[in-house]
Amino acid sequence: MNDIRMGIIVAMLAGGVFFTFVSAVGVIRLPDVYSRAHTASQTDTLGAGLVVGAVVLAYGFESEVIKAVLLLVFIFITNPTAAHAVARAAYEEGIEPWTEGDERR
């Protein structure tokens, strides 16, 4: 039972690291603020969610799990909200979205 649990924890940690890495690469590689905000919010939320989920599984049913679950809820609420605020601020400042054939990068 512990081997299966440890395997799930390792898989969740690996997934979290993968999605966080994809988010970092997306922020560097994507052409405009809208697509960067999109990748940063989605993949970072998933990456952090998987890592915090692995922490919850590692601790089991202890008091630290409540804090980790609250952190997970906080991440799921604040990451999309922050990305929306960044995209809305860019739109209100008149920043045009990148389109194919656009020379900006």
Coordinates of C-alpha atoms in Angstrom, one line a residue:
M1 CA 0.0 0.0 0.0
N2 CA 2.8 2.4 0.8
D3 CA 4.6 1.6 -2.5
I4 CA 1.4 2.5 -4.4
R5 CA 1.0 5.7 -2.3
M6 CA 4.7 6.6 -2.9
G7 CA 4.3 6.0 -6.6
I8 CA 1.3 8.3 -6.8
I9 CA 3.2 11.0 -4.8
V10 CA 6.2 10.8 -7.1
A11 CA 3.9 10.9 -10.2
M12 CA 2.1 13.9 -8.8
L13 CA 5.4 15.7 -8.0
A14 CA 6.8 14.9 -11.5
G15 CA 3.6 16.2 -13.1
G16 CA 3.8 19.3 -11.0
V17 CA 7.4 20.0 -12.0
F18 CA 6.5 19.3 -15.6
F19 CA 3.6 21.7 -15.7
T20 CA 5.6 24.4 -13.9
F21 CA 8.4 23.9 -16.4
V22 CA 5.9 24.2 -19.3
S23 CA 4.5 27.4 -17.7
A24 CA 8.0 28.9 -17.5
V25 CA 8.8 28.0 -21.1
G26 CA 5.5 29.4 -22.2
V27 CA 6.0 32.7 -20.5
I28 CA 9.4 33.0 -22.2
R29 CA 8.4 31.8 -25.6
L30 CA 4.9 33.1 -26.3
P31 CA 4.6 36.4 -28.2
D32 CA 2.2 38.6 -26.2
V33 CA 0.9 39.4 -22.7
Y34 CA -2.4 37.6 -23.3
S35 CA -1.0 34.2 -24.3
R36 CA 1.6 34.5 -21.5
A37 CA -1.0 35.2 -18.9
H38 CA -3.0 32.2 -20.3
T39 CA -0.1 29.8 -20.0
A40 CA 1.0 31.2 -16.7
S41 CA -2.4 30.8 -15.1
Q42 CA -3.4 27.4 -16.4
T43 CA -0.2 25.4 -16.2
D44 CA 1.1 27.1 -13.1
T45 CA -2.2 26.3 -11.3
L46 CA -2.1 22.7 -12.4
G47 CA 1.6 22.4 -11.5
A48 CA 1.1 23.9 -8.0
G49 CA -2.0 21.9 -7.5
L50 CA -0.3 18.6 -8.3
V51 CA 2.6 19.5 -5.9
V52 CA 0.3 20.5 -3.1
G53 CA -1.8 17.4 -3.7
A54 CA 1.4 15.3 -3.4
V55 CA 2.1 17.0 -0.1
V56 CA -1.4 16.2 1.1
L57 CA -0.9 12.5 0.2
A58 CA 2.5 12.5 1.9
Y59 CA 1.3 13.8 5.2
G60 CA -1.9 11.7 5.3
F61 CA -4.6 12.7 7.7
E62 CA -2.8 15.3 9.9
S63 CA -3.4 18.9 10.7
E64 CA -0.9 20.1 8.1
V65 CA -3.3 18.7 5.4
I66 CA -5.9 21.3 6.3
K67 CA -3.3 24.1 5.6
A68 CA -2.3 22.4 2.3
V69 CA -5.9 22.1 1.2
L70 CA -6.5 25.7 2.1
L71 CA -3.4 26.6 0.1
L72 CA -4.7 24.6 -2.8
V73 CA -8.1 26.4 -2.8
F74 CA -6.2 29.7 -2.5
I75 CA -4.1 28.9 -5.6
F76 CA -7.2 27.7 -7.6
I77 CA -8.9 31.0 -6.9
T78 CA -6.0 33.5 -7.1
N79 CA -4.1 32.3 -10.2
P80 CA -7.0 32.6 -12.7
T81 CA -8.1 35.9 -11.1
A82 CA -4.6 37.3 -11.4
A83 CA -4.3 36.3 -15.0
H84 CA -7.6 37.8 -15.8
A85 CA -6.6 41.1 -14.1
V86 CA -3.3 41.2 -16.1
A87 CA -5.1 40.5 -19.4
R88 CA -7.8 43.1 -18.6
A89 CA -5.2 45.7 -17.6
A90 CA -3.4 45.1 -20.9
Y91 CA -6.6 45.4 -22.8
E92 CA -7.5 48.6 -21.1
E93 CA -4.1 50.0 -21.9
G94 CA -4.7 49.3 -25.6
I95 CA -2.2 46.5 -26.1
E96 CA -3.2 44.6 -29.2
P97 CA -3.2 40.8 -29.2
W98 CA -0.6 39.2 -31.3
T99 CA -1.9 37.7 -34.6
E100 CA -0.3 35.5 -37.2
G101 CA 1.9 37.5 -39.5
D102 CA 2.5 40.2 -36.8
E103 CA 6.1 41.4 -36.8
R104 CA 6.1 41.9 -33.0
R105 CA 7.7 39.2 -30.8

